[in-house]
XYZ file of C-alpha atoms in Angstrom:
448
model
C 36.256 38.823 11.131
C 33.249 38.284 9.078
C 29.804 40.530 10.132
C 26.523 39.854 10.405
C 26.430 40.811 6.679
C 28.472 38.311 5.711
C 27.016 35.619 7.560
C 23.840 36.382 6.241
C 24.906 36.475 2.537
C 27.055 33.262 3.211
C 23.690 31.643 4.051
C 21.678 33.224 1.259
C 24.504 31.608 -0.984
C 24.994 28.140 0.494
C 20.932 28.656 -0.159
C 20.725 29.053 -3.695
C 23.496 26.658 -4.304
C 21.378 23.971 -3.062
C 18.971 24.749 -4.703
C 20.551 25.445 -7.974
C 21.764 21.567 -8.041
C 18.292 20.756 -7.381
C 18.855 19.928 -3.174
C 15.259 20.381 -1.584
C 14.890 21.017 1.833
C 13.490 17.600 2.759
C 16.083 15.679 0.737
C 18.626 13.590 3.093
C 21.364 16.105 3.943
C 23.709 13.030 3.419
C 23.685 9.874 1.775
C 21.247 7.835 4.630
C 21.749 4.691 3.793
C 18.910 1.800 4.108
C 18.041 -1.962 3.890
C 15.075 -2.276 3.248
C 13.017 -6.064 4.467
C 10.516 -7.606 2.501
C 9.930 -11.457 1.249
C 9.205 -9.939 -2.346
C 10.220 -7.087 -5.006
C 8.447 -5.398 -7.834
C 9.815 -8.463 -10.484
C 8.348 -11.419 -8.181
C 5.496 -13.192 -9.971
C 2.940 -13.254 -6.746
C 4.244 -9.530 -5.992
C 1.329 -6.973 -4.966
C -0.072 -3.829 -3.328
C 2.365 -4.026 -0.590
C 5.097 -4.207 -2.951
C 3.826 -1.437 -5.426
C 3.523 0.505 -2.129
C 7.255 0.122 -1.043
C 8.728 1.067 -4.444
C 6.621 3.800 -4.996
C 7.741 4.938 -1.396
C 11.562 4.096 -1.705
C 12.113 5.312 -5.213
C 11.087 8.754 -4.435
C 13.518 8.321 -1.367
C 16.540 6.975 -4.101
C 15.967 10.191 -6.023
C 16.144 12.583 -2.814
C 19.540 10.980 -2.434
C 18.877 8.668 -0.094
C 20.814 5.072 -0.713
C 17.896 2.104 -0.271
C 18.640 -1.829 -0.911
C 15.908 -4.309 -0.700
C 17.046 -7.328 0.275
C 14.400 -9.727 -0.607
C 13.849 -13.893 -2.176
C 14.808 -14.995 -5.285
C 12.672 -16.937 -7.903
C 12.768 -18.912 -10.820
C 14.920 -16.952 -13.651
C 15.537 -13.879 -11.098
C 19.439 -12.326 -11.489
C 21.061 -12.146 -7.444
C 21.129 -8.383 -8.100
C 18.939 -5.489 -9.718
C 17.883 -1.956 -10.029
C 14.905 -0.398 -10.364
C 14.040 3.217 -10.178
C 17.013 3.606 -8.208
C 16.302 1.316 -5.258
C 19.276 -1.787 -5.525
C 17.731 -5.144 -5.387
C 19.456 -7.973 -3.583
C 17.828 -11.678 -3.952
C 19.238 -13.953 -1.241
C 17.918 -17.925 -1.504
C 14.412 -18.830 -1.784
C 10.987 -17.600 -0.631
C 11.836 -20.265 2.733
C 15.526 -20.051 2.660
C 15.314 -16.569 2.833
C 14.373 -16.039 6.287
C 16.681 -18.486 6.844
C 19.730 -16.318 5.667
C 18.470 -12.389 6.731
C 20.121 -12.408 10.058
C 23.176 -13.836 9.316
C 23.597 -10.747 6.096
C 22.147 -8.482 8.370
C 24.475 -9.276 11.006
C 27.239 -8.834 8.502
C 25.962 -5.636 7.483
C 26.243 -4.300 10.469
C 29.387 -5.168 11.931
C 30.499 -3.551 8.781
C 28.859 -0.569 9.540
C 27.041 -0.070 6.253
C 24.009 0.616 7.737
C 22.417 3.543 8.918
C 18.808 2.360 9.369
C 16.528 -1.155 8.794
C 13.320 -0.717 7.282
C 10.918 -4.254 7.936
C 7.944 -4.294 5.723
C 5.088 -6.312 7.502
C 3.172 -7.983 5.982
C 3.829 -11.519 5.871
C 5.915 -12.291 8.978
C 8.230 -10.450 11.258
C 12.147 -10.323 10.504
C 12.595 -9.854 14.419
C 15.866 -7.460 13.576
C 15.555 -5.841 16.884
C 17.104 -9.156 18.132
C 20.262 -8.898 15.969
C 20.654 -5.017 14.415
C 22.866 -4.437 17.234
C 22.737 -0.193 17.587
C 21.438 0.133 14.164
C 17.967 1.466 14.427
C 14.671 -0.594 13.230
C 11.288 1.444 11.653
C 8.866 -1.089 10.647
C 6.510 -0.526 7.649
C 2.948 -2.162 8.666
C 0.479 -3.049 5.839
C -1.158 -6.074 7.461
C -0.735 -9.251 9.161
C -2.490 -12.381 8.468
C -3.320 -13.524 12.212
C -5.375 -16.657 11.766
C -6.685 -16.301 8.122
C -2.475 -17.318 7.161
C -4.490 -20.917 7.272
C -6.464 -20.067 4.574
C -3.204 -19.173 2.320
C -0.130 -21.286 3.409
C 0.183 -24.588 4.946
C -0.787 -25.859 8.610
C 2.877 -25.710 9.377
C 3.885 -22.145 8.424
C 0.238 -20.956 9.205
C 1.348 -21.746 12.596
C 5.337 -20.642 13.221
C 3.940 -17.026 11.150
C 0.857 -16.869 13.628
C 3.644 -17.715 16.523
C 5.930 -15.059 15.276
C 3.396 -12.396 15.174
C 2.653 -12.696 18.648
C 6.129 -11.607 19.852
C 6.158 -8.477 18.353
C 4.829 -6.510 20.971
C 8.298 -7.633 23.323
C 10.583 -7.651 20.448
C 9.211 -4.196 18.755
C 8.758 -2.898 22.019
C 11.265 -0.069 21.413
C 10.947 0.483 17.670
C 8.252 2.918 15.826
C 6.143 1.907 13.256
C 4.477 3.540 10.346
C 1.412 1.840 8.970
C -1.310 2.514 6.317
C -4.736 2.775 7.862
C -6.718 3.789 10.721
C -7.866 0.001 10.589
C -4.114 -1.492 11.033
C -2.730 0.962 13.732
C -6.014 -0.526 16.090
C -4.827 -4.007 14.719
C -1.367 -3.002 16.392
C -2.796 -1.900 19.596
C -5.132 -4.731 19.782
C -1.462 -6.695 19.654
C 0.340 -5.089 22.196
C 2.062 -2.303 19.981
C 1.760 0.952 22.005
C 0.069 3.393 20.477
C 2.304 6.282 20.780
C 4.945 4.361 18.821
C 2.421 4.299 15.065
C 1.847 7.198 13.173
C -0.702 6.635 10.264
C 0.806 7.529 6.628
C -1.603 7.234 4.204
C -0.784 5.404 1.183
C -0.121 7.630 -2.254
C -1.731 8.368 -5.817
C 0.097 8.814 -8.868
C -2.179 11.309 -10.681
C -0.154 11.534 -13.760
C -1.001 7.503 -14.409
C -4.262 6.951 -13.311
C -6.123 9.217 -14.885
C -10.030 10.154 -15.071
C -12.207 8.853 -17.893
C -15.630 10.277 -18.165
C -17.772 8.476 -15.452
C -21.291 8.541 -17.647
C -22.165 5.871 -20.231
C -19.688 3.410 -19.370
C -20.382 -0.423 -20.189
C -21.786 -2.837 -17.878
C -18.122 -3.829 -16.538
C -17.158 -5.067 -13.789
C -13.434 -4.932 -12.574
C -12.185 -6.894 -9.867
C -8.416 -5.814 -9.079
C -5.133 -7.773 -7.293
C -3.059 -10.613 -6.543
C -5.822 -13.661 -6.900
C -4.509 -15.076 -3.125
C -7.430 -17.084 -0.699
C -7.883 -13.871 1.318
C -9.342 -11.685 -1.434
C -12.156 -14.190 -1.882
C -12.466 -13.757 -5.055
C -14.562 -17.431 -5.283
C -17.010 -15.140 -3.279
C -17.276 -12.782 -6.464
C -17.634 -15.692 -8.460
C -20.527 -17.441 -6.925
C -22.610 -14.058 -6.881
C -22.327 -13.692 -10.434
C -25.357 -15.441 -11.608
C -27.324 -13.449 -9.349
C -26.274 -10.312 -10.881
C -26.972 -11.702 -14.392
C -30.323 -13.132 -13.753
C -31.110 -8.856 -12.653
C -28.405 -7.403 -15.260
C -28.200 -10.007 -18.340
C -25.022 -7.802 -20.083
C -22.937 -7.692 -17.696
C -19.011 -8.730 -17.910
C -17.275 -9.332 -15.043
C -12.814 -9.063 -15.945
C -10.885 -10.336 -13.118
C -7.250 -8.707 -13.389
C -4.198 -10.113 -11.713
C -2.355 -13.303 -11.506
C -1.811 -15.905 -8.562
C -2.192 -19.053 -6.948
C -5.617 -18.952 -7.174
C -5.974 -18.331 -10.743
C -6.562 -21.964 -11.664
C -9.365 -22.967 -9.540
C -11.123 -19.675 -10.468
C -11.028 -20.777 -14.005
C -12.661 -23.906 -13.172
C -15.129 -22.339 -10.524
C -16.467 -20.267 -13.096
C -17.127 -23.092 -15.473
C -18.622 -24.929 -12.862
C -20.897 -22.240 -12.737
C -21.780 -21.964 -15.823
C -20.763 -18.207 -15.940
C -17.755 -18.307 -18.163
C -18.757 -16.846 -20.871
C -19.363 -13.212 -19.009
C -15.746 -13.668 -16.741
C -12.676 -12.417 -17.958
C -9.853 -13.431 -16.530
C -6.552 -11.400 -17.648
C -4.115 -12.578 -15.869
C -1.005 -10.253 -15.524
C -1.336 -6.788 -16.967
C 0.814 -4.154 -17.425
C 0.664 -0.539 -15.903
C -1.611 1.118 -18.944
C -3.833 -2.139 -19.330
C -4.602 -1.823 -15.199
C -5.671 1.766 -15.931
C -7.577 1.196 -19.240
C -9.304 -1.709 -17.568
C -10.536 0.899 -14.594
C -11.160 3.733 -17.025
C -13.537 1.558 -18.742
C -15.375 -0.441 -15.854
C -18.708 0.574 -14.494
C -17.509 -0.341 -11.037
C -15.087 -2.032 -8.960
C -15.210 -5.101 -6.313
C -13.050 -6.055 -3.410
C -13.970 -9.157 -1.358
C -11.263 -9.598 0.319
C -11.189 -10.669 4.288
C -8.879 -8.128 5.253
C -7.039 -5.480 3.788
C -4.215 -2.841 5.256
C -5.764 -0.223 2.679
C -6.052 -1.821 -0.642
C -4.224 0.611 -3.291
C -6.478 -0.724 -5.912
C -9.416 1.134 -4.457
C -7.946 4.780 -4.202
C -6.525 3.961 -8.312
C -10.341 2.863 -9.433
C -11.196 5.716 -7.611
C -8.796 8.358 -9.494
C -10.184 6.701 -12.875
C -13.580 7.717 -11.657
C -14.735 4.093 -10.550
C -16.895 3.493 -7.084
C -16.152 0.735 -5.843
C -18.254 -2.014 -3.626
C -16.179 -4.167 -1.176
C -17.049 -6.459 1.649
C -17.279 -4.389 5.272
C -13.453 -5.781 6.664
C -10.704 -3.710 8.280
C -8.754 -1.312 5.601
C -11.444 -1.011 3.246
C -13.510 0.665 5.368
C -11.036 2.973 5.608
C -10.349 3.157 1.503
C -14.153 2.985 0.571
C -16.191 5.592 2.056
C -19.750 3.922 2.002
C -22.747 5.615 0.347
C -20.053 8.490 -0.460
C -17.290 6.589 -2.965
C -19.086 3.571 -2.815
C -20.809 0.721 -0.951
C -19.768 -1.470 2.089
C -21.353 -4.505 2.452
C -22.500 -5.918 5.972
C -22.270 -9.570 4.788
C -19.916 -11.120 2.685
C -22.187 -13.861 1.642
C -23.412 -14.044 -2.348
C -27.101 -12.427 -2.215
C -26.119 -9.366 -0.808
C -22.969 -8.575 -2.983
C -24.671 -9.316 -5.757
C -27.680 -6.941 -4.840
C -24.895 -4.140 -3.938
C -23.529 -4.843 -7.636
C -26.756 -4.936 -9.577
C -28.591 -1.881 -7.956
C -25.453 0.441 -9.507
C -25.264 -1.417 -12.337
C -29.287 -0.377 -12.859
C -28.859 2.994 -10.754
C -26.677 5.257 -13.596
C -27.882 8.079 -11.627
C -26.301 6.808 -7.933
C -22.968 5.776 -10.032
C -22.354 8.475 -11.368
C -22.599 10.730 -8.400
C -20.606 7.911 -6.415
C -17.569 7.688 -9.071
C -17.762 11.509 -8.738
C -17.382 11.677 -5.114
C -14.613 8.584 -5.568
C -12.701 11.452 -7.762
C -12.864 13.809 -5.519
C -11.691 11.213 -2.601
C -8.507 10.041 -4.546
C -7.156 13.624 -4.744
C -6.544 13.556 -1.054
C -3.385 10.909 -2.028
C 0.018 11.749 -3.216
C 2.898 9.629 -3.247
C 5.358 12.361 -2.927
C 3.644 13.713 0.741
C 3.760 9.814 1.676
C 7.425 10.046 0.783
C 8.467 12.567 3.022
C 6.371 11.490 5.615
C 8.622 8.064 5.179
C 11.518 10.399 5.332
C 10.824 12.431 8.397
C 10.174 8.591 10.335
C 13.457 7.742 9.095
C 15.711 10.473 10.286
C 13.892 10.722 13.647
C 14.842 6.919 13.825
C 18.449 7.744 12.984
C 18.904 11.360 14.097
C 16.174 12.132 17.474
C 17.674 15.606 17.539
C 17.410 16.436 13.736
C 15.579 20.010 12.866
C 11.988 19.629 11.208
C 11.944 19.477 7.730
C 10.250 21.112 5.380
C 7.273 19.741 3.356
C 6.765 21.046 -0.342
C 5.307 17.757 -1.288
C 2.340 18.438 1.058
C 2.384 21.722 -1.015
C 2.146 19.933 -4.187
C -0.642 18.089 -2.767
C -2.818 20.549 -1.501
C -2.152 21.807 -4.918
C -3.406 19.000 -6.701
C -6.416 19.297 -4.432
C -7.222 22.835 -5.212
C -6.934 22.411 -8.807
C -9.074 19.110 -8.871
C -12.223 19.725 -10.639
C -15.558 20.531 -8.831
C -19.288 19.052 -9.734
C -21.370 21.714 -8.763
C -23.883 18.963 -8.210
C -22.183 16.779 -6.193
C -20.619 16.615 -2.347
C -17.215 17.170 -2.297
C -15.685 13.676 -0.632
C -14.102 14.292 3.020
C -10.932 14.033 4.022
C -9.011 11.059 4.793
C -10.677 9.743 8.661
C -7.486 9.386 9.825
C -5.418 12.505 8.566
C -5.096 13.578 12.485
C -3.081 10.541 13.026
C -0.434 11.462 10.615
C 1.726 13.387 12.908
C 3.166 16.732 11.579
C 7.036 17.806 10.798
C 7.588 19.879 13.965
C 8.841 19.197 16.689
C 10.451 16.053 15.371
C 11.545 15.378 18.898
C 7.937 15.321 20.793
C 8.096 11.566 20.687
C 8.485 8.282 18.779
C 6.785 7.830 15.498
């Protein structure tokens, strides 16, 4: 018989062997497997924030030995199957064949029994899994749903059957938890139907080690207006303040950086207005280019008419950029106003462009803003989002499992201890909605 000695040392050693092949404490103690749901992957040429957020998220879930497939659309020139960082990419038909074909291969999926747990991104339309998963579980991702403004971006036709679809999710989810981005989308649930004790909040993620801080004094006269050029960021809107901001601030540059439908009648809008000569537009960019392109610009602008967070706020913000954005659900939850930057009321011409030109002529206010934005983005780390993501998932699959531990929140609060001070400036709160992210014990006091 083995003593209480023994036990112990057997425990100390089955310790150190995990942790000698580099097994964390909140890596999957097997091989969960997950399909992941979403119209689009990294590769897809009108890809965006929502999916820079799910890669970011499932990669560092691939590498803590977790198996993830996306099974997304295909488009011109796209192989039927990838990989990237570690997350297996599966293209199936078109962007309208391929919610077409997701039931019948999830269907097949599961009678196989290759799943362990379906992960639904929102944030075009509901998949409606809970309908066909059979006793695999659902979580659903939330960044954002359209509601009405899909007019604005997609014909009548599919405006309507995606504004029809998101109206049954409050039967059809009825039993499923969801995780979501901002304060601003987990009231957008509620307002639906979606009980609230099924969302938890996880805030979306930094990586510190790409966007870096540039020295926020002296910068140029620039202007940076970040994202997927779609209706709903209303970037036309940024357009037709312009020449208000150059009859106050005659050397200014405006660079508009992204690619998308839209890109085309931007181009002509801004000869129309007679502005082209101070707009840049990039199209796509690489990784670096984004960052030099913050690092360099005076400030930031977001238009858009709704947002779930917008990621390209918290990365202007880590390059020590403020940023002024329209006053719509999710960035007034990414923009803290008068502290990272400004909000404004109206999103009409005259007073964007008087938000823009009174930093633009205020060093003094921009400066202390884009240090305050600094100080805001080190509340964000992708690796604490991760296992946040991770915890969701095994209380989906395993209600019983033990709490995990959380070094990436350690790392975090780290990064935040370490993150340099201005003596003269007011440290930037924390996240408004950090309560809502519910903690890693007891992982069986309710759904997520």
């Amino acid at each position: 018989m083995v003593g209480r000695d023994g036990v112990k040392l057997g425990k100390e050693l089955h310790r150190a062997a995990r942790e000698a092949v580099g097994v964390h404490a909140d890596c999957a103690p097997r091989a969960l497997r997950i399909l992941l749901l979403n119209e689009r992957c990294h590769a897809h040429p009108l890809s965006g924030g929502a999916e820079s957020h799910l890669f970011e998220i499932f990669s560092r879930l691939a590498a803590r030995g977790v198996s993830v497939e996306l099974l997304c659309s295909g488009f011109a020139g796209s192989a039927p199957r990838d990989l990237h960082r570690g997350v297996t990419i599966t293209r199936l038909g078109t962007r309208l064949s391929f919610y077409a074909k997701v039931a019948g291969e999830v269907r097949r999926r599961v009678a196989a029994g290759e799943l362990d747990l379906i992960v639904e991104a929102h944030n075009k339309v509901p998949f409606l899994t809970p309908l066909y998963a059979g006793r695999v579980p659902v979580l659903v991702i939330h960044h954002h749903l359209h509601g009405l403004t899909a007019f604005r971006q997609v014909s009548p036709w599919i405006a309507a059957a995606s504004v029809a679809l998101e109206r049954t999710i409050p039967w059809v989810y009825r039993r499923v938890p969801f995780l979501t981005i901002s304060k601003s989308s987990k009231s957008d649930l509620i307002r639906r139907g979606v009980p609230e004790e099924s969302i938890d909040v996880v805030p979306c993620g930094l990586d510190h080690d790409v966007h870096r801080a540039a020295p926020t004094a002296g910068r140029a006269r620039l202007v940076v207006s970040l994202g997927r050029l779609e209706p709903y960021k209303r970037i036309d809107l940024l357009l037709r303040c312009w020449p208000a901001v150059l009859a106050q601030v005659p050397d200014a540059q405006l660079a508009i950086v992204g690619r998308g439908q839209e890109e085309r009648r931007l181009r002509e809008l801004a000869e129309k207005l007679g502005i082209a000569d101070s707009v840049t537009l990039t199209g796509f960019v690489s990784e670096p280019e984004k960052v030099a392109w913050l690092q360099r610009a005076a400030l930031m602008v977001q238009c858009s008419t709704r947002e779930g967070w917008c990621l390209g706020v918290t990365e202007g913000n880590a390059t020590g950029t403020p940023v002024v954005a329209t006053d719509v659900p999710g960035l007034t939850d990414s923009v803290q106003d008068g502290v990272t930057g400004i909000l404004v009321r109206k999103p009409a011409p005259g007073p964007l462009a008087a938000a823009i030109a009174k930093l633009l002529l205020d060093e003094e206010t921009r400066v202390r803003l884009a240090q305050r934005a600094l100080s805001w983005s080190t509340h964000f780390d992708w690796e604490e989002s991760a296992s946040a993501v991770l915890r969701a998932a095994r209380r989906a699959t395993s209600p019983a499992a033990e709490p995990a531990a959380e070094p990436a929140a350690e790392v975090a609060s780290a990064r935040r201890r370490a993150a340099p001070q201005h003596s003269s400036v007011r440290p930037a709160p924390a996240p408004a909605h950090a309560h809502l992210v519910r903690p890693a014990a007891p992982v069986d006091a309710g759904v997520v």
